[in-house]
mmCIF file of C-alpha atoms in Angstrom:
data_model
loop_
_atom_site.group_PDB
_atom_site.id
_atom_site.type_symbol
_atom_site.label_atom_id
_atom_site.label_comp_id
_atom_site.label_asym_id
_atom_site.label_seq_id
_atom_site.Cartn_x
_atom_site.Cartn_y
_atom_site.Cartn_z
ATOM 1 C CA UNK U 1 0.000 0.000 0.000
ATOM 2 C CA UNK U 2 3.136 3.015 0.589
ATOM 3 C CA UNK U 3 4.553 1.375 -2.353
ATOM 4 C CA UNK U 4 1.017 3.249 -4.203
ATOM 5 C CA UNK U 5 0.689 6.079 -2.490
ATOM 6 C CA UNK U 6 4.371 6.776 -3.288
ATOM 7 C CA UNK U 7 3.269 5.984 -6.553
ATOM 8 C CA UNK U 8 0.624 8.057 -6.174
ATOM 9 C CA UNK U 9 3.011 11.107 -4.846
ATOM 10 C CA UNK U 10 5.134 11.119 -7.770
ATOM 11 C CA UNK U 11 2.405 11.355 -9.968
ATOM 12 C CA UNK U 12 0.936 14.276 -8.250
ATOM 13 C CA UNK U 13 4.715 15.492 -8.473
ATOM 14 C CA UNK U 14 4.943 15.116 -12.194
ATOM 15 C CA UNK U 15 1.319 16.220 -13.059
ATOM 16 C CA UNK U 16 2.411 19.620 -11.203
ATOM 17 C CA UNK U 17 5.629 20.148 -12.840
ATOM 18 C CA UNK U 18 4.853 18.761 -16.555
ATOM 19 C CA UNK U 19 1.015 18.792 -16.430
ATOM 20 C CA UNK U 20 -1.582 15.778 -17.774
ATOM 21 C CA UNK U 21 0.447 14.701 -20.658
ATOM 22 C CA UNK U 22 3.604 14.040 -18.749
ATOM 23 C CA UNK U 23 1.598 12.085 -15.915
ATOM 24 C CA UNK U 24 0.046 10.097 -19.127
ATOM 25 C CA UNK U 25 3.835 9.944 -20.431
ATOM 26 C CA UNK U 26 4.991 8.204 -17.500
ATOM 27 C CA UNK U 27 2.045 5.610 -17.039
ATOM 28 C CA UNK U 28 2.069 4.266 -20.318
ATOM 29 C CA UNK U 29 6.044 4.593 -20.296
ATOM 30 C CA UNK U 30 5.788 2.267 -17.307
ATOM 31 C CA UNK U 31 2.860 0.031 -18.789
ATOM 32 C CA UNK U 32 5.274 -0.591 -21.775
ATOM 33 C CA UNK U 33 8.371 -1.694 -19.692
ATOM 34 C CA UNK U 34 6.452 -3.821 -17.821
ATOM 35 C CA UNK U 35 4.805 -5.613 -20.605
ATOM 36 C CA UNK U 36 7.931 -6.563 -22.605
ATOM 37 C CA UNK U 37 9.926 -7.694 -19.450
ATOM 38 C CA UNK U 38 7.163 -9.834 -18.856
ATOM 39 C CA UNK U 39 7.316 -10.629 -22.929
ATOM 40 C CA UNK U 40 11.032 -11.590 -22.965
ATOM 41 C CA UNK U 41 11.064 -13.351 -19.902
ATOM 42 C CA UNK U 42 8.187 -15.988 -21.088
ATOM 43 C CA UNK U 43 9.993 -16.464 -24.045
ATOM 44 C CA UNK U 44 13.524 -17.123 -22.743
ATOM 45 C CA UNK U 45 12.149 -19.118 -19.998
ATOM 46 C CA UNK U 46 10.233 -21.078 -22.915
ATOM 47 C CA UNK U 47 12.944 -20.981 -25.404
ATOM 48 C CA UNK U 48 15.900 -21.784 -22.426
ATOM 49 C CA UNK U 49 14.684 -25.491 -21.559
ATOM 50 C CA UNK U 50 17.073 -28.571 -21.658
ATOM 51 C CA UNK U 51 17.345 -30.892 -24.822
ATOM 52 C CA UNK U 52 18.769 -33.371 -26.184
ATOM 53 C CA UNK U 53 20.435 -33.062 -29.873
ATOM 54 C CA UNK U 54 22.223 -35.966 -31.212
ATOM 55 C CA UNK U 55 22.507 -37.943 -28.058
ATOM 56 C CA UNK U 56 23.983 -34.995 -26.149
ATOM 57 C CA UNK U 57 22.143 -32.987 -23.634
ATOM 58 C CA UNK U 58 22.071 -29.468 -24.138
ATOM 59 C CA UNK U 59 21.148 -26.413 -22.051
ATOM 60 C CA UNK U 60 20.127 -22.994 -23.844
ATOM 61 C CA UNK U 61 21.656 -20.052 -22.333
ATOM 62 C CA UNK U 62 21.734 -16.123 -22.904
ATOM 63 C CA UNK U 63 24.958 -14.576 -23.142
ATOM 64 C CA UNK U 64 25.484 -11.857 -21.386
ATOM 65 C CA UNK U 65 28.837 -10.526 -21.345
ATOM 66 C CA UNK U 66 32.421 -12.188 -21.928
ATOM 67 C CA UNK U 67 34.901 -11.907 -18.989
ATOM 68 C CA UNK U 68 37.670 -13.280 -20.653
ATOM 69 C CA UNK U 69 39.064 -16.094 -22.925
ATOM 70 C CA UNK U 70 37.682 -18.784 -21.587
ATOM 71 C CA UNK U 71 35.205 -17.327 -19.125
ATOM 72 C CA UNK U 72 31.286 -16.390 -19.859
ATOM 73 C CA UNK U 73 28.638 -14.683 -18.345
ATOM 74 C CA UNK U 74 25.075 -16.270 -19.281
ATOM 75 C CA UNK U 75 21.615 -15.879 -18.274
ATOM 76 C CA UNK U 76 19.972 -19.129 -17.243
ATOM 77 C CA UNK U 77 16.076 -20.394 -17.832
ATOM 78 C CA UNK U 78 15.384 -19.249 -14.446
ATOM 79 C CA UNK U 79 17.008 -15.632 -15.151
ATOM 80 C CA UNK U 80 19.796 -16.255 -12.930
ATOM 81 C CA UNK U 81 23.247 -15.280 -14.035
ATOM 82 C CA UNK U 82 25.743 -18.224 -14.377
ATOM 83 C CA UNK U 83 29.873 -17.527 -14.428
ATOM 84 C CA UNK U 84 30.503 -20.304 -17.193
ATOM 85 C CA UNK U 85 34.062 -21.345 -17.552
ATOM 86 C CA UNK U 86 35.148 -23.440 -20.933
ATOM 87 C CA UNK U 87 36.636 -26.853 -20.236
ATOM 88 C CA UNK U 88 38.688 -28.852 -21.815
ATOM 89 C CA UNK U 89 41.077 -26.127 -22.213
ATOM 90 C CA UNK U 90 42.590 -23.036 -21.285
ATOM 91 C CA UNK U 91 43.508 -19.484 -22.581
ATOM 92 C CA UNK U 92 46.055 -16.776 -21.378
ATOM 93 C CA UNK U 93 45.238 -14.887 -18.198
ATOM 94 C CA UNK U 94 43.978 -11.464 -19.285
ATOM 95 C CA UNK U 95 41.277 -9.992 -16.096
ATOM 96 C CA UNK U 96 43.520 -11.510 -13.413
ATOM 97 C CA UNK U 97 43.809 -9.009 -10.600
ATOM 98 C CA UNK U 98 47.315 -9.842 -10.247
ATOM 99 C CA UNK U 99 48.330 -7.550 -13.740
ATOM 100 C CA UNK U 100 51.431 -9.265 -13.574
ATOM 101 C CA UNK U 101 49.776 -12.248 -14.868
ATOM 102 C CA UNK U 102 48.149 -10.704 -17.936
ATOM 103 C CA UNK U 103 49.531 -10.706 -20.922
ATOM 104 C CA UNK U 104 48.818 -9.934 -24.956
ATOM 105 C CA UNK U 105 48.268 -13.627 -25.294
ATOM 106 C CA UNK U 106 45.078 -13.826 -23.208
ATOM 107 C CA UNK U 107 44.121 -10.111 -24.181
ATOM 108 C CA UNK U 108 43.947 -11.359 -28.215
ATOM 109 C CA UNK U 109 42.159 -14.404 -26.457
ATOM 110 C CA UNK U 110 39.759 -12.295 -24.680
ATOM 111 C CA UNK U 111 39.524 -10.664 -28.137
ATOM 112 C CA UNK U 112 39.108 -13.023 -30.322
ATOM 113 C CA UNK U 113 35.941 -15.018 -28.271
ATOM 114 C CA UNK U 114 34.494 -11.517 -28.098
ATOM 115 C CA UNK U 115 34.770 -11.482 -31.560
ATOM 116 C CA UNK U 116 33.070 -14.660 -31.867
ATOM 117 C CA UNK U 117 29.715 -14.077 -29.861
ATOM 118 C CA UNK U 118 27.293 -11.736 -30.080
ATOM 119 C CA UNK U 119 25.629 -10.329 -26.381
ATOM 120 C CA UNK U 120 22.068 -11.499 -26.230
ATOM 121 C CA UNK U 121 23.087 -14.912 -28.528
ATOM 122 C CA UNK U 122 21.931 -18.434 -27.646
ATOM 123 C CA UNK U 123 24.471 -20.791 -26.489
ATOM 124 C CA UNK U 124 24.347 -24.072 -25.689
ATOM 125 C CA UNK U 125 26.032 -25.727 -22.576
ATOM 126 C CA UNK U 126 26.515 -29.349 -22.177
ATOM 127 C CA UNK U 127 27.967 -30.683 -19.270
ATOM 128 C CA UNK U 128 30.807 -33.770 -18.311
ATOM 129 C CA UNK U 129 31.332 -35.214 -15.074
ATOM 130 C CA UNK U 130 31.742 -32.634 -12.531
ATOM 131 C CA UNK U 131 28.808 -29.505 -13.357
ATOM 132 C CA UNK U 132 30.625 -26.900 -11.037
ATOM 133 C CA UNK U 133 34.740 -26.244 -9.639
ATOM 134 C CA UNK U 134 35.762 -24.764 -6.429
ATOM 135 C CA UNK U 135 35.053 -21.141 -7.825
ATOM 136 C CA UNK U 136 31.603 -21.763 -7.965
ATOM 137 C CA UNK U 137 31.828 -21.777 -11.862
ATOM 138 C CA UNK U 138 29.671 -23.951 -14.088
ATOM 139 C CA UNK U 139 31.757 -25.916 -16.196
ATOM 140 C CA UNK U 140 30.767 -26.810 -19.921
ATOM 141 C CA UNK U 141 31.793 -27.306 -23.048
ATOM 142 C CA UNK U 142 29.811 -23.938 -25.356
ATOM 143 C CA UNK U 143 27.925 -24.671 -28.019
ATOM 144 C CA UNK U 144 27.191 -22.195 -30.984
ATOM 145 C CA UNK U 145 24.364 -24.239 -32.140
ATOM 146 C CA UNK U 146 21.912 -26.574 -31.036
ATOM 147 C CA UNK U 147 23.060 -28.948 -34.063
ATOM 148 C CA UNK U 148 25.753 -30.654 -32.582
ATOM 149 C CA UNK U 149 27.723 -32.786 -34.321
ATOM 150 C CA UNK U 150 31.185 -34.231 -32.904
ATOM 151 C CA UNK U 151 32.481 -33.951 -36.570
ATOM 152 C CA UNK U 152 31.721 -29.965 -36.779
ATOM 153 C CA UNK U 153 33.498 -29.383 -33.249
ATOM 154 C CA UNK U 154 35.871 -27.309 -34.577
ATOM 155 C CA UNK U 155 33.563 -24.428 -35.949
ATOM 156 C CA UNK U 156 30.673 -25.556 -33.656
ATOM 157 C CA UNK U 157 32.072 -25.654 -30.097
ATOM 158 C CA UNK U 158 33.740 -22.411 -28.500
ATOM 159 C CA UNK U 159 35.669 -24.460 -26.216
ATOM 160 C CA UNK U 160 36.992 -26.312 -29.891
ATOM 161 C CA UNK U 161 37.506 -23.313 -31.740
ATOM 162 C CA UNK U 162 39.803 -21.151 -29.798
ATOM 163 C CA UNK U 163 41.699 -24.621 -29.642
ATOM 164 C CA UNK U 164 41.765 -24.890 -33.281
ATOM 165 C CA UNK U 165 42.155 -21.298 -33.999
ATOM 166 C CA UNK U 166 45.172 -21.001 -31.905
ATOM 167 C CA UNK U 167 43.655 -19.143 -28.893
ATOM 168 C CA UNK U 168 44.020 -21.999 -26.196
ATOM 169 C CA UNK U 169 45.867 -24.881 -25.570
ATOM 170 C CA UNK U 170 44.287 -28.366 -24.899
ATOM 171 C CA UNK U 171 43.926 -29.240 -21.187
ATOM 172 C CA UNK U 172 42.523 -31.633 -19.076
ATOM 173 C CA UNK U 173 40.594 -30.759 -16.039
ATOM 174 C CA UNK U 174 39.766 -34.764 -14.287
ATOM 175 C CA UNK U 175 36.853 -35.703 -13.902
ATOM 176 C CA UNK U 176 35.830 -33.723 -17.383
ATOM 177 C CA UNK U 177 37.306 -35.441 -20.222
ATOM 178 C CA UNK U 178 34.961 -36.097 -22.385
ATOM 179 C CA UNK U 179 36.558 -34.203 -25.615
ATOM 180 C CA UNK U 180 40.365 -33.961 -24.284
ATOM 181 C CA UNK U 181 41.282 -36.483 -27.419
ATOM 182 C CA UNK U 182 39.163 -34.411 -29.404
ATOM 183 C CA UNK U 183 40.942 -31.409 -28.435
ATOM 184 C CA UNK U 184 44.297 -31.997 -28.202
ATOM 185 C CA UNK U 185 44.476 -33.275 -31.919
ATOM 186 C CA UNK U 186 42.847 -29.772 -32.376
ATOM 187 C CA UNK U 187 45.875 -28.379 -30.984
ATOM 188 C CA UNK U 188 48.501 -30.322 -32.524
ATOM 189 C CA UNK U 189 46.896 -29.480 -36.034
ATOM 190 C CA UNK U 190 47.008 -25.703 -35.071
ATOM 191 C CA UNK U 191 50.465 -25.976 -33.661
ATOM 192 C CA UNK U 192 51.569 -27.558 -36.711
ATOM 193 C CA UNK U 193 50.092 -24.567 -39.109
ATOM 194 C CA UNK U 194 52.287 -22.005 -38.102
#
């Protein structure tokens, strides 16, 4: 009920100052926020739901910003944002707060998976053995599509590209091995192209 009648105040405050029009301005303003949150939330919630594609279970995400390399910020079916970090490999330090840690390696890493995803984009997280590390990180392997295919892997998994590209090196992180093969014959072809 204050929650209204401080509503209620500010309108009084704004019909005083800019008149009708502006009170009118602000509820329909508000009206119109309020319906597409409500819009886009339904549909990500509807659109964010875990799959299966090919045999391998997938969860849509919502980027929302890249922290580094090999490090992700997504929005989750129940709106929640998730740190994701890549596995199955690693990438230069770049953010660390240590700067003596950073270097041009990680920065063109940081670059290059900015380069790659769009903010707002669907990705698609699949998940080994162990879901989360000590960090409090999810850990997954990032697809770009919800076709997966172990042949496309290169051009269809983040985690595979920067491998492939030159960005990261192969690593294993126990229990999550699932694509370290995979991977590290990514890196030995990329290795041997330069």
């Amino acid at each position: 009920m204050s929650r209204q009648k401080l509503n209620v105040k500010k309108l009084a405050k704004i019909k005083k100052r800019y008149g009708l029009i502006g009170v009118i301005f602000v509820i329909v303003a508000t009206l119109a926020v309020s319906y597409v949150e409500d819009y886009l939330s339904s549909r990500s919630a509807a659109s964010l739901q875990v799959f299966e594609a090919n045999g391998i279970e997938l969860e849509p995400v919502i980027l929302k910003r890249v922290v580094d390399g090999d490090t992700l910020v997504v929005t989750n079916a129940n709106r929640e944002e998730v740190r994701v970090r890549l596995i199955g490999m690693d990438t230069p330090e770049s953010v660390h707060p240590d700067q003596e840690k950073n270097t041009e390696a990680g920065e063109l890493a940081s670059q290059y998976t900015k380069s790659v995803l769009t903010v707002g984009q669907t990705l698609y997280l699949e998940y080994d053995v162990q879901k989360t590390d000590r960090y409090h990180r999810v850990l997954a392997y990032v697809w770009l599509t919800d076709d997966v295919n172990p042949d496309d892997i290169a051009t269809n998994m983040l985690n595979a590209k920067l491998v492939a590209d030159g960005y990261a090196v192969a690593k294993e992180f126990k229990p999550n091995v699932k694509y370290s093969s995979l991977l590290k014959q990514l890196e030995s072809a990329a290795n041997n192209e330069r």
